[in-house]
Amino acid sequence: MSRKLIIDGNAVYEIDEKCMLKKKLGELKEKKRTSDEKKAEQSVVTGKPNHLKR
């Protein structure tokens, strides 16, 4: 496993890089899902499908 030590004064932190990557990817996926939901809502309001862009 890939880990990183961060020393800040008397405090020492151990960061699991695999876990941080998994968390970041999850956040990006959630952000995209939220964005897609907003686009779908806008499509319902305007009556125009957003996926047919030219």
PDB file as gemmi writes it, atoms N, CA and C in Angstrom:
CRYST1    1.000    1.000    1.000  90.00  90.00  90.00 P 1                      
ATOM      1  N   MET A   1       0.827  -1.186   0.000  1.00  0.00           N  
ATOM      2  CA  MET A   1       0.000   0.000   0.000  1.00  0.00           C  
ATOM      3  C   MET A   1       0.868   1.245   0.000  1.00  0.00           C  
ATOM      4  N   SER A   2       0.377   2.245  -0.676  1.00  0.00           N  
ATOM      5  CA  SER A   2       1.092   3.504  -0.767  1.00  0.00           C  
ATOM      6  C   SER A   2       0.624   4.433   0.352  1.00  0.00           C  
ATOM      7  N   ARG A   3       1.549   4.834   1.165  1.00  0.00           N  
ATOM      8  CA  ARG A   3       1.213   5.718   2.276  1.00  0.00           C  
ATOM      9  C   ARG A   3       2.182   6.890   2.306  1.00  0.00           C  
ATOM     10  N   LYS A   4       1.720   7.984   2.863  1.00  0.00           N  
ATOM     11  CA  LYS A   4       2.538   9.179   2.951  1.00  0.00           C  
ATOM     12  C   LYS A   4       2.510   9.673   4.396  1.00  0.00           C  
ATOM     13  N   LEU A   5       3.663  10.014   4.917  1.00  0.00           N  
ATOM     14  CA  LEU A   5       3.743  10.580   6.265  1.00  0.00           C  
ATOM     15  C   LEU A   5       3.845  12.091   6.168  1.00  0.00           C  
ATOM     16  N   ILE A   6       3.057  12.765   6.963  1.00  0.00           N  
ATOM     17  CA  ILE A   6       3.110  14.217   7.033  1.00  0.00           C  
ATOM     18  C   ILE A   6       3.440  14.576   8.474  1.00  0.00           C  
ATOM     19  N   ILE A   7       4.520  15.311   8.640  1.00  0.00           N  
ATOM     20  CA  ILE A   7       4.941  15.732   9.974  1.00  0.00           C  
ATOM     21  C   ILE A   7       4.709  17.228  10.082  1.00  0.00           C  
ATOM     22  N   ASP A   8       3.872  17.594  11.049  1.00  0.00           N  
ATOM     23  CA  ASP A   8       3.500  18.994  11.254  1.00  0.00           C  
ATOM     24  C   ASP A   8       3.773  19.338  12.716  1.00  0.00           C  
ATOM     25  N   GLY A   9       4.967  19.868  12.973  1.00  0.00           N  
ATOM     26  CA  GLY A   9       5.348  20.145  14.362  1.00  0.00           C  
ATOM     27  C   GLY A   9       5.466  18.843  15.128  1.00  0.00           C  
ATOM     28  N   ASN A  10       4.666  18.706  16.199  1.00  0.00           N  
ATOM     29  CA  ASN A  10       4.676  17.475  16.985  1.00  0.00           C  
ATOM     30  C   ASN A  10       3.658  16.455  16.476  1.00  0.00           C  
ATOM     31  N   ALA A  11       2.839  16.830  15.533  1.00  0.00           N  
ATOM     32  CA  ALA A  11       1.811  15.924  15.012  1.00  0.00           C  
ATOM     33  C   ALA A  11       2.341  15.165  13.800  1.00  0.00           C  
ATOM     34  N   VAL A  12       1.990  13.893  13.715  1.00  0.00           N  
ATOM     35  CA  VAL A  12       2.374  13.058  12.583  1.00  0.00           C  
ATOM     36  C   VAL A  12       1.103  12.430  12.022  1.00  0.00           C  
ATOM     37  N   TYR A  13       0.916  12.576  10.703  1.00  0.00           N  
ATOM     38  CA  TYR A  13      -0.260  12.038  10.026  1.00  0.00           C  
ATOM     39  C   TYR A  13       0.180  11.023   8.995  1.00  0.00           C  
ATOM     40  N   GLU A  14      -0.536   9.918   8.897  1.00  0.00           N  
ATOM     41  CA  GLU A  14      -0.258   8.913   7.888  1.00  0.00           C  
ATOM     42  C   GLU A  14      -1.432   8.924   6.903  1.00  0.00           C  
ATOM     43  N   ILE A  15      -1.137   9.191   5.632  1.00  0.00           N  
ATOM     44  CA  ILE A  15      -2.161   9.304   4.603  1.00  0.00           C  
ATOM     45  C   ILE A  15      -2.112   8.071   3.713  1.00  0.00           C  
ATOM     46  N   ASP A  16      -3.245   7.401   3.573  1.00  0.00           N  
ATOM     47  CA  ASP A  16      -3.362   6.261   2.668  1.00  0.00           C  
ATOM     48  C   ASP A  16      -3.776   6.828   1.304  1.00  0.00           C  
ATOM     49  N   GLU A  17      -2.840   6.853   0.369  1.00  0.00           N  
ATOM     50  CA  GLU A  17      -3.084   7.475  -0.927  1.00  0.00           C  
ATOM     51  C   GLU A  17      -4.160   6.754  -1.731  1.00  0.00           C  
ATOM     52  N   LYS A  18      -4.261   5.435  -1.598  1.00  0.00           N  
ATOM     53  CA  LYS A  18      -5.300   4.688  -2.295  1.00  0.00           C  
ATOM     54  C   LYS A  18      -6.680   5.110  -1.801  1.00  0.00           C  
ATOM     55  N   CYS A  19      -6.801   5.269  -0.504  1.00  0.00           N  
ATOM     56  CA  CYS A  19      -8.067   5.692   0.097  1.00  0.00           C  
ATOM     57  C   CYS A  19      -8.427   7.110  -0.342  1.00  0.00           C  
ATOM     58  N   MET A  20      -7.447   7.994  -0.380  1.00  0.00           N  
ATOM     59  CA  MET A  20      -7.692   9.376  -0.785  1.00  0.00           C  
ATOM     60  C   MET A  20      -8.131   9.436  -2.254  1.00  0.00           C  
ATOM     61  N   LEU A  21      -7.526   8.615  -3.107  1.00  0.00           N  
ATOM     62  CA  LEU A  21      -7.905   8.574  -4.519  1.00  0.00           C  
ATOM     63  C   LEU A  21      -9.342   8.066  -4.660  1.00  0.00           C  
ATOM     64  N   LYS A  22      -9.672   7.010  -3.906  1.00  0.00           N  
ATOM     65  CA  LYS A  22     -11.024   6.459  -3.942  1.00  0.00           C  
ATOM     66  C   LYS A  22     -12.045   7.508  -3.500  1.00  0.00           C  
ATOM     67  N   LYS A  23     -11.714   8.254  -2.459  1.00  0.00           N  
ATOM     68  CA  LYS A  23     -12.606   9.309  -1.965  1.00  0.00           C  
ATOM     69  C   LYS A  23     -12.777  10.405  -3.020  1.00  0.00           C  
ATOM     70  N   LYS A  24     -11.684  10.825  -3.639  1.00  0.00           N  
ATOM     71  CA  LYS A  24     -11.725  11.879  -4.655  1.00  0.00           C  
ATOM     72  C   LYS A  24     -12.557  11.448  -5.861  1.00  0.00           C  
ATOM     73  N   LEU A  25     -12.380  10.205  -6.312  1.00  0.00           N  
ATOM     74  CA  LEU A  25     -13.148   9.698  -7.444  1.00  0.00           C  
ATOM     75  C   LEU A  25     -14.636   9.630  -7.101  1.00  0.00           C  
ATOM     76  N   GLY A  26     -14.945   9.265  -5.872  1.00  0.00           N  
ATOM     77  CA  GLY A  26     -16.328   9.233  -5.417  1.00  0.00           C  
ATOM     78  C   GLY A  26     -16.948  10.618  -5.419  1.00  0.00           C  
ATOM     79  N   GLU A  27     -16.173  11.610  -4.978  1.00  0.00           N  
ATOM     80  CA  GLU A  27     -16.662  12.996  -4.973  1.00  0.00           C  
ATOM     81  C   GLU A  27     -16.896  13.500  -6.396  1.00  0.00           C  
ATOM     82  N   LEU A  28     -15.990  13.158  -7.318  1.00  0.00           N  
ATOM     83  CA  LEU A  28     -16.150  13.579  -8.714  1.00  0.00           C  
ATOM     84  C   LEU A  28     -17.371  12.922  -9.342  1.00  0.00           C  
ATOM     85  N   LYS A  29     -17.586  11.636  -9.023  1.00  0.00           N  
ATOM     86  CA  LYS A  29     -18.746  10.924  -9.551  1.00  0.00           C  
ATOM     87  C   LYS A  29     -20.040  11.554  -9.028  1.00  0.00           C  
ATOM     88  N   GLU A  30     -20.058  11.905  -7.749  1.00  0.00           N  
ATOM     89  CA  GLU A  30     -21.238  12.541  -7.145  1.00  0.00           C  
ATOM     90  C   GLU A  30     -21.485  13.911  -7.774  1.00  0.00           C  
ATOM     91  N   LYS A  31     -20.422  14.661  -8.011  1.00  0.00           N  
ATOM     92  CA  LYS A  31     -20.549  15.988  -8.621  1.00  0.00           C  
ATOM     93  C   LYS A  31     -21.128  15.858 -10.037  1.00  0.00           C  
ATOM     94  N   LYS A  32     -20.660  14.864 -10.792  1.00  0.00           N  
ATOM     95  CA  LYS A  32     -21.169  14.644 -12.151  1.00  0.00           C  
ATOM     96  C   LYS A  32     -22.631  14.226 -12.093  1.00  0.00           C  
ATOM     97  N   ARG A  33     -22.984  13.358 -11.152  1.00  0.00           N  
ATOM     98  CA  ARG A  33     -24.369  12.907 -11.025  1.00  0.00           C  
ATOM     99  C   ARG A  33     -25.273  14.094 -10.708  1.00  0.00           C  
ATOM    100  N   THR A  34     -24.843  14.947  -9.796  1.00  0.00           N  
ATOM    101  CA  THR A  34     -25.615  16.133  -9.433  1.00  0.00           C  
ATOM    102  C   THR A  34     -25.770  17.049 -10.637  1.00  0.00           C  
ATOM    103  N   SER A  35     -24.699  17.228 -11.394  1.00  0.00           N  
ATOM    104  CA  SER A  35     -24.735  18.063 -12.591  1.00  0.00           C  
ATOM    105  C   SER A  35     -25.708  17.493 -13.622  1.00  0.00           C  
ATOM    106  N   ASP A  36     -25.667  16.182 -13.804  1.00  0.00           N  
ATOM    107  CA  ASP A  36     -26.570  15.528 -14.752  1.00  0.00           C  
ATOM    108  C   ASP A  36     -28.025  15.684 -14.318  1.00  0.00           C  
ATOM    109  N   GLU A  37     -28.280  15.606 -13.007  1.00  0.00           N  
ATOM    110  CA  GLU A  37     -29.646  15.777 -12.504  1.00  0.00           C  
ATOM    111  C   GLU A  37     -30.139  17.200 -12.765  1.00  0.00           C  
ATOM    112  N   LYS A  38     -29.262  18.185 -12.568  1.00  0.00           N  
ATOM    113  CA  LYS A  38     -29.645  19.574 -12.828  1.00  0.00           C  
ATOM    114  C   LYS A  38     -29.967  19.774 -14.301  1.00  0.00           C  
ATOM    115  N   LYS A  39     -29.179  19.162 -15.187  1.00  0.00           N  
ATOM    116  CA  LYS A  39     -29.431  19.264 -16.623  1.00  0.00           C  
ATOM    117  C   LYS A  39     -30.782  18.638 -16.966  1.00  0.00           C  
ATOM    118  N   ALA A  40     -31.085  17.497 -16.339  1.00  0.00           N  
ATOM    119  CA  ALA A  40     -32.355  16.829 -16.596  1.00  0.00           C  
ATOM    120  C   ALA A  40     -33.517  17.696 -16.123  1.00  0.00           C  
ATOM    121  N   GLU A  41     -33.365  18.325 -14.954  1.00  0.00           N  
ATOM    122  CA  GLU A  41     -34.408  19.208 -14.442  1.00  0.00           C  
ATOM    123  C   GLU A  41     -34.612  20.387 -15.386  1.00  0.00           C  
ATOM    124  N   GLN A  42     -33.522  20.951 -15.883  1.00  0.00           N  
ATOM    125  CA  GLN A  42     -33.602  22.086 -16.801  1.00  0.00           C  
ATOM    126  C   GLN A  42     -34.304  21.656 -18.089  1.00  0.00           C  
ATOM    127  N   SER A  43     -34.039  20.450 -18.528  1.00  0.00           N  
ATOM    128  CA  SER A  43     -34.675  19.927 -19.727  1.00  0.00           C  
ATOM    129  C   SER A  43     -36.183  19.823 -19.535  1.00  0.00           C  
ATOM    130  N   VAL A  44     -36.610  19.406 -18.358  1.00  0.00           N  
ATOM    131  CA  VAL A  44     -38.039  19.294 -18.058  1.00  0.00           C  
ATOM    132  C   VAL A  44     -38.679  20.679 -18.035  1.00  0.00           C  
ATOM    133  N   VAL A  45     -37.984  21.650 -17.453  1.00  0.00           N  
ATOM    134  CA  VAL A  45     -38.514  23.007 -17.349  1.00  0.00           C  
ATOM    135  C   VAL A  45     -38.643  23.659 -18.717  1.00  0.00           C  
ATOM    136  N   THR A  46     -37.620  23.524 -19.541  1.00  0.00           N  
ATOM    137  CA  THR A  46     -37.621  24.197 -20.843  1.00  0.00           C  
ATOM    138  C   THR A  46     -38.305  23.371 -21.931  1.00  0.00           C  
ATOM    139  N   GLY A  47     -38.428  22.077 -21.698  1.00  0.00           N  
ATOM    140  CA  GLY A  47     -39.022  21.200 -22.705  1.00  0.00           C  
ATOM    141  C   GLY A  47     -38.056  20.827 -23.809  1.00  0.00           C  
ATOM    142  N   LYS A  48     -36.792  21.220 -23.659  1.00  0.00           N  
ATOM    143  CA  LYS A  48     -35.778  20.916 -24.667  1.00  0.00           C  
ATOM    144  C   LYS A  48     -34.797  19.898 -24.103  1.00  0.00           C  
ATOM    145  N   PRO A  49     -34.538  18.824 -24.827  1.00  0.00           N  
ATOM    146  CA  PRO A  49     -33.551  17.851 -24.347  1.00  0.00           C  
ATOM    147  C   PRO A  49     -32.146  18.437 -24.440  1.00  0.00           C  
ATOM    148  N   ASN A  50     -31.356  18.256 -23.400  1.00  0.00           N  
ATOM    149  CA  ASN A  50     -29.988  18.794 -23.376  1.00  0.00           C  
ATOM    150  C   ASN A  50     -28.985  17.895 -24.088  1.00  0.00           C  
ATOM    151  N   HIS A  51     -29.321  16.645 -24.294  1.00  0.00           N  
ATOM    152  CA  HIS A  51     -28.354  15.726 -24.885  1.00  0.00           C  
ATOM    153  C   HIS A  51     -28.237  15.869 -26.401  1.00  0.00           C  
ATOM    154  N   LEU A  52     -29.058  16.682 -27.019  1.00  0.00           N  
ATOM    155  CA  LEU A  52     -28.998  16.872 -28.470  1.00  0.00           C  
ATOM    156  C   LEU A  52     -28.331  18.201 -28.817  1.00  0.00           C  
ATOM    157  N   LYS A  53     -27.113  18.367 -28.396  1.00  0.00           N  
ATOM    158  CA  LYS A  53     -26.375  19.600 -28.690  1.00  0.00           C  
ATOM    159  C   LYS A  53     -25.687  19.482 -30.032  1.00  0.00           C  
ATOM    160  N   ARG A  54     -25.659  20.570 -30.786  1.00  0.00           N  
ATOM    161  CA  ARG A  54     -24.995  20.572 -32.085  1.00  0.00           C  
ATOM    162  C   ARG A  54     -23.857  21.531 -32.079  1.00  0.00           C  
TER     163      ARG A  54                                                      
END                                                                             
